[in-house]
Short mmCIF file of C-alpha atoms in Angstrom, two decimals:
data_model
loop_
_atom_site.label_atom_id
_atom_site.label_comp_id
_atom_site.label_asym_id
_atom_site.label_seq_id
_atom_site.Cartn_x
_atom_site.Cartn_y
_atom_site.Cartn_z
CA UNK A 1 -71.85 -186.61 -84.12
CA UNK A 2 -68.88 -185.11 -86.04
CA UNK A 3 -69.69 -181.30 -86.25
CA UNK A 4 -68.48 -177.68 -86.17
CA UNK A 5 -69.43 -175.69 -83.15
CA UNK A 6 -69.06 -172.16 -82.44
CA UNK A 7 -69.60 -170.02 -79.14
CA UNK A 8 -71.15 -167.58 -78.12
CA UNK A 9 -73.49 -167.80 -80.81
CA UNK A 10 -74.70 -164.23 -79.80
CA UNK A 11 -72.46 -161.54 -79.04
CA UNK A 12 -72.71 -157.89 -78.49
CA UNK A 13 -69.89 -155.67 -78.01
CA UNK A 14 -69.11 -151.90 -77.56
CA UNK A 15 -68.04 -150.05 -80.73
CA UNK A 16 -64.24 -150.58 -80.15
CA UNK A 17 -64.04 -152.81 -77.95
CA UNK A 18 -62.06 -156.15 -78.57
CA UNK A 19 -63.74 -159.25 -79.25
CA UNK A 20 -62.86 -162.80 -80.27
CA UNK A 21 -65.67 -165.62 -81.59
CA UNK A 22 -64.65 -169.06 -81.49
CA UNK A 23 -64.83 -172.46 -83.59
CA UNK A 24 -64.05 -175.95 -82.66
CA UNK A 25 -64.33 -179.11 -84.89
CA UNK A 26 -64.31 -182.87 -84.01
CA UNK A 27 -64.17 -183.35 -88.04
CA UNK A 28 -60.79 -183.54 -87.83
CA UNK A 29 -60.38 -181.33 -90.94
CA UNK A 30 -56.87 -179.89 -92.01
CA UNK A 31 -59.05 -176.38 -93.52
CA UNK A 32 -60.59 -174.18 -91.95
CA UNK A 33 -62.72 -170.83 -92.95
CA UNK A 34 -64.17 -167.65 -91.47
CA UNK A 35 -66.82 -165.63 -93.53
CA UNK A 36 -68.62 -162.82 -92.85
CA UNK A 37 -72.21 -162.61 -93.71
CA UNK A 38 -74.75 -159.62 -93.64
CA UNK A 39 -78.23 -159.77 -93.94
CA UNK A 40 -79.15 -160.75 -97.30
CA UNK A 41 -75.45 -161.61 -98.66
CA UNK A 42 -74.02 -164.45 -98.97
CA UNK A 43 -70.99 -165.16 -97.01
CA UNK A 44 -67.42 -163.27 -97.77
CA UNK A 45 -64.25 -165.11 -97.04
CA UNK A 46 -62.32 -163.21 -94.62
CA UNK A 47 -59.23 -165.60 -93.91
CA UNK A 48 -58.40 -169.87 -93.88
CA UNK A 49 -56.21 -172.05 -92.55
CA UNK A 50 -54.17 -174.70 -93.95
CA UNK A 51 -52.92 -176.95 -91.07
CA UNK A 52 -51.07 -173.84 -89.63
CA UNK A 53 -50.75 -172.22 -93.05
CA UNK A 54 -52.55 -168.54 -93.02
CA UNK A 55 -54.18 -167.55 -96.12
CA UNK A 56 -55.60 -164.10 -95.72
CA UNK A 57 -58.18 -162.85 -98.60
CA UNK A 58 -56.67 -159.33 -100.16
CA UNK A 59 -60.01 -157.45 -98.89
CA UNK A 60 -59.81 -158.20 -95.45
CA UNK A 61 -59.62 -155.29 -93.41
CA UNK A 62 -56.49 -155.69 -91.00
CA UNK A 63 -58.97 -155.21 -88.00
CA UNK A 64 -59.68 -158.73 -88.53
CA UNK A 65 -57.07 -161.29 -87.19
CA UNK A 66 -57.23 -165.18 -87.11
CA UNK A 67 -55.62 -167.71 -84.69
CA UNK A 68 -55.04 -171.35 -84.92
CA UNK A 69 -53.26 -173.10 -81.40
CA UNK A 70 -54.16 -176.50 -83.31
CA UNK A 71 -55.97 -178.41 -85.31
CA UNK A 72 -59.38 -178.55 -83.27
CA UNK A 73 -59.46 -174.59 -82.84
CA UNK A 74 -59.95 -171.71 -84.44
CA UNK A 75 -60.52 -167.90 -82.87
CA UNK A 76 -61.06 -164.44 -85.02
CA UNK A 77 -60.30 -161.85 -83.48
CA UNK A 78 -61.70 -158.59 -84.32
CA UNK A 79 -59.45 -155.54 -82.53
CA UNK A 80 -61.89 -152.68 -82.85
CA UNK A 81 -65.45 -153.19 -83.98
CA UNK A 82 -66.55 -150.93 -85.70
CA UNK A 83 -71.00 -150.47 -86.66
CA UNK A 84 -70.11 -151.86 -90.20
CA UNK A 85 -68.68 -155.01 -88.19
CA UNK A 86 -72.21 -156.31 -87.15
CA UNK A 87 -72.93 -159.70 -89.11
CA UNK A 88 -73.42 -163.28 -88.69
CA UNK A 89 -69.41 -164.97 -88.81
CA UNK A 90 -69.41 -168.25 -89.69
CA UNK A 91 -66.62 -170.73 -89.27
CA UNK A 92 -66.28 -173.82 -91.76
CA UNK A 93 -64.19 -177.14 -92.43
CA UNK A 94 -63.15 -179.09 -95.12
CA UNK A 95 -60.26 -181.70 -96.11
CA UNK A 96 -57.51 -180.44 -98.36
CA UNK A 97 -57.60 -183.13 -100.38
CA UNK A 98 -61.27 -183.63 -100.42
CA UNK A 99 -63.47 -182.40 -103.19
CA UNK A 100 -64.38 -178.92 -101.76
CA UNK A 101 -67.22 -179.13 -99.64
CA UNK A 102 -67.34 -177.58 -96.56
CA UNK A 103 -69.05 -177.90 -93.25
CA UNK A 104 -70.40 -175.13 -91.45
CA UNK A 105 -70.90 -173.94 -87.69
CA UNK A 106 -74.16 -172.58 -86.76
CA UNK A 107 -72.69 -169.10 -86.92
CA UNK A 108 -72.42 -166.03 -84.40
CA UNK A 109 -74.42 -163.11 -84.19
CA UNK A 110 -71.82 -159.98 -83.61
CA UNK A 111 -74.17 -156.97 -82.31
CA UNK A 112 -71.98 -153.78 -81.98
CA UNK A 113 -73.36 -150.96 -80.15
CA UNK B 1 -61.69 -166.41 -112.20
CA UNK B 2 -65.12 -168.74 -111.06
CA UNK B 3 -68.05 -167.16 -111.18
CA UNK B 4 -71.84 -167.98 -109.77
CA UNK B 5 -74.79 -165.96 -111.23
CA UNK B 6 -78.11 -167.04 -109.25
CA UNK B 7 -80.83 -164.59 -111.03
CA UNK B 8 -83.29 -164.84 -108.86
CA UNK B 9 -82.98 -162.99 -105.44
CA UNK B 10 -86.55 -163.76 -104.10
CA UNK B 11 -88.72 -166.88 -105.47
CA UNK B 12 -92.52 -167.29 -103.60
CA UNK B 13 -94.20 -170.54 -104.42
CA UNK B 14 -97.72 -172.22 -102.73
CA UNK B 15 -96.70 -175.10 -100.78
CA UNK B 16 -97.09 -178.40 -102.76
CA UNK B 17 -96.25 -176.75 -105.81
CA UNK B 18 -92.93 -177.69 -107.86
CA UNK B 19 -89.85 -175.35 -107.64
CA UNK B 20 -86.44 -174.84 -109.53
CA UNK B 21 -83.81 -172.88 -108.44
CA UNK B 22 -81.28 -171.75 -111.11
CA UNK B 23 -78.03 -171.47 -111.31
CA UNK B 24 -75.37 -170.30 -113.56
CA UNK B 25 -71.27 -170.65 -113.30
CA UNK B 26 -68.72 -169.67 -114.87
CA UNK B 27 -65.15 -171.75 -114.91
CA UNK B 28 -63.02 -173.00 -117.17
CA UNK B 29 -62.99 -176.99 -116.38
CA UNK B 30 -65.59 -179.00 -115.12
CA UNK B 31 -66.00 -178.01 -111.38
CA UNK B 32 -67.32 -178.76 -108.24
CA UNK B 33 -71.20 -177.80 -107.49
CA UNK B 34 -72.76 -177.40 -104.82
CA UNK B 35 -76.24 -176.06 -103.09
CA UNK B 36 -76.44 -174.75 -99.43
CA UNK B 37 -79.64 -174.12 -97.35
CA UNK B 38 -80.11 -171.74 -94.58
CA UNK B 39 -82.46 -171.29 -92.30
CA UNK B 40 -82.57 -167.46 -90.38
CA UNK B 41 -79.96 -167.23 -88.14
CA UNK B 42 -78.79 -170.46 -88.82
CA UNK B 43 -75.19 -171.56 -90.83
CA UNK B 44 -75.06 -173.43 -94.15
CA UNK B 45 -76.21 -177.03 -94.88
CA UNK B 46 -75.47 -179.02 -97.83
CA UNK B 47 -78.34 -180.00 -100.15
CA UNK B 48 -76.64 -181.75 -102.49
CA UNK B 49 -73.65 -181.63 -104.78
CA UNK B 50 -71.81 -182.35 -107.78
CA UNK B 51 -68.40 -183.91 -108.77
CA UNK B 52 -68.37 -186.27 -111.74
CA UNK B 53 -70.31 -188.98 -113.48
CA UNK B 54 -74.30 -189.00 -113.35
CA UNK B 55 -75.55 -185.08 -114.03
CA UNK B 56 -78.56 -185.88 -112.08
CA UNK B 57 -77.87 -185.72 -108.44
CA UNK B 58 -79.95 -186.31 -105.96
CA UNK B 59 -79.53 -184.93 -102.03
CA UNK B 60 -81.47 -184.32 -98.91
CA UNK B 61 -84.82 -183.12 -97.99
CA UNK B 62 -85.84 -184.53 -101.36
CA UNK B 63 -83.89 -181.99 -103.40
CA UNK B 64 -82.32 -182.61 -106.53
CA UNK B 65 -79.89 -181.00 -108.94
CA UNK B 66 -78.74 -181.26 -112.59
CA UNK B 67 -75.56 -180.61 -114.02
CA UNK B 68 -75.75 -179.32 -117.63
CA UNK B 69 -72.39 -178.71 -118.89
CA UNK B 70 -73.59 -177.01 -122.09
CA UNK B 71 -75.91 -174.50 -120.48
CA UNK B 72 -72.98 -173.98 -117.37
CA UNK B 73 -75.89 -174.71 -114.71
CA UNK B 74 -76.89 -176.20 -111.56
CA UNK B 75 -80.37 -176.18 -110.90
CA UNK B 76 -81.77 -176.90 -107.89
CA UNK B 77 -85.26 -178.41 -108.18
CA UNK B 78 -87.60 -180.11 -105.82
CA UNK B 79 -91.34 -181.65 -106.86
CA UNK B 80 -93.43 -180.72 -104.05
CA UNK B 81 -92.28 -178.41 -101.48
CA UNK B 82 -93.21 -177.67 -97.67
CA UNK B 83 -93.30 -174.86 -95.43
CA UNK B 84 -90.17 -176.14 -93.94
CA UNK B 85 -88.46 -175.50 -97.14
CA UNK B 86 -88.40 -171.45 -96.94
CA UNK B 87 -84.98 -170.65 -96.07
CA UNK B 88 -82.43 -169.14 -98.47
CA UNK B 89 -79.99 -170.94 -101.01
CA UNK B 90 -76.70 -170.81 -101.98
CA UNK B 91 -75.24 -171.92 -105.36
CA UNK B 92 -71.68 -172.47 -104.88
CA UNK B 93 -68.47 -174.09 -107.23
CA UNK B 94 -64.84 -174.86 -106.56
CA UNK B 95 -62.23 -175.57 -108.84
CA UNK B 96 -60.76 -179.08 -108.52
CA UNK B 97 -57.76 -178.82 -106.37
CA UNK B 98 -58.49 -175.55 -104.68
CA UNK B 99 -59.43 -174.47 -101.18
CA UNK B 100 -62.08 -172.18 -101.58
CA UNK B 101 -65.52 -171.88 -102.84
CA UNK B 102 -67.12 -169.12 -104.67
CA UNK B 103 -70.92 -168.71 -103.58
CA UNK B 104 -73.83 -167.06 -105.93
CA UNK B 105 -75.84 -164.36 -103.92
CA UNK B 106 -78.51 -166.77 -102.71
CA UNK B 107 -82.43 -167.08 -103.41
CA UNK B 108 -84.77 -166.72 -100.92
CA UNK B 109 -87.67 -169.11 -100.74
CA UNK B 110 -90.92 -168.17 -99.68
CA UNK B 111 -94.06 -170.61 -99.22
CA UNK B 112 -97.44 -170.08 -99.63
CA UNK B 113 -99.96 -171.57 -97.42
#
């Protein structure tokens, strides 16, 4: 099945130490999204791709970064964790000509200690 | 600017009973609707959404939606629910031609034994 994965799905890190999650999609979808979601929230757009366009949300703290090596892939990078940083990320697809909807990853679990 | 105003943050209801889940937008044109379902620890799923034509859609799980264009909501409703139906859920709209979606702040759904 056609679907949006991400690894690890659990992650704990030390407060300032580097970390990068992971997506991958066999949807074959030219967009794709990372949110942030704490408990209770609903989920915050940090950054999306275009193909290899980067569209960065104004509010996103620069400790976040996003890469895109192709169209399957998709990494964030966050350079130094901080305790607010602890949150599910989720990583989602869509077409860019489609009508919007977007698929989503099960989500990791970013512990930072 | 979109908006999404879901007004109720926590909803408990006995299982078998009927529920509705409301939802208010604000955009300027007719948009793109959508509900989301998620399960703890889990990413989004789509219920169900909206694009054009019939108001009354119908999506998975046995959920349904209308679309009332004078009243700027999306109401989720469902006739009999199950204990596999607590989760929370996420009102969301687009605006035709754009990349991103604007999300509500969710409803959590409890059952009742």
């Amino acid at each position: 099945d056609a679907m949006v994965i991400q690894n690890p799905r659990y992650q704990v890190t030390q407060f300032g130490k580097p970390v990068t999650l992971s997506c991958s999609q066999t949807l074959n979808h030219n967009v794709m999204y990372w949110y942030q979601q704490k408990s209770s929230q609903a989920p915050k757009l940090l950054f999306h791709y275009y193909d290899k366009d980067f569209n960065n949300e104004a509010d996103t703290p620069d400790n976040f970064q996003s890469r895109r090596p192709n169209t399957s892939f998709c990494f964030l990078d966050i350079r130094s964790p901080g305790l607010g940083d602890a949150a599910m990320y989720l990583c989602a697809t869509s077409w860019r000509t489609g009508q919007g909807e977007q698929f989503f990853g099960p989500g990791t679990r970013l512990t930072v200690l | 600017a979109q908006s999404v105003t879901q007004p109720d943050i926590h909803i408990t209801v006995s299982e078998g009973a009927s529920l509705e889940l409301r939802c208010n937008y604000s955009y300027g044109a007719t948009p793109y609707l959508f509900w989301y379902v998620q399960s703890p620890g889990q990413g989004l799923q789509l219920l169900l959404k909206y694009f054009s034509g019939d108001t009354l859609v119908q999506g998975i799980k046995g959920f349904e939606a209308e679309f009332k264009r004078s009243q700027s909501s999306f109401n989720l409703r469902k006739p009999s629910v199950h204990w596999s139906d607590a989760a929370e859920y996420f009102c969301a709209v687009g605006a035709r031609g754009a990349q991103k979606l604007v999300f509500g702040q969710g409803t959590r759904l409890t059952i009742n034994p």
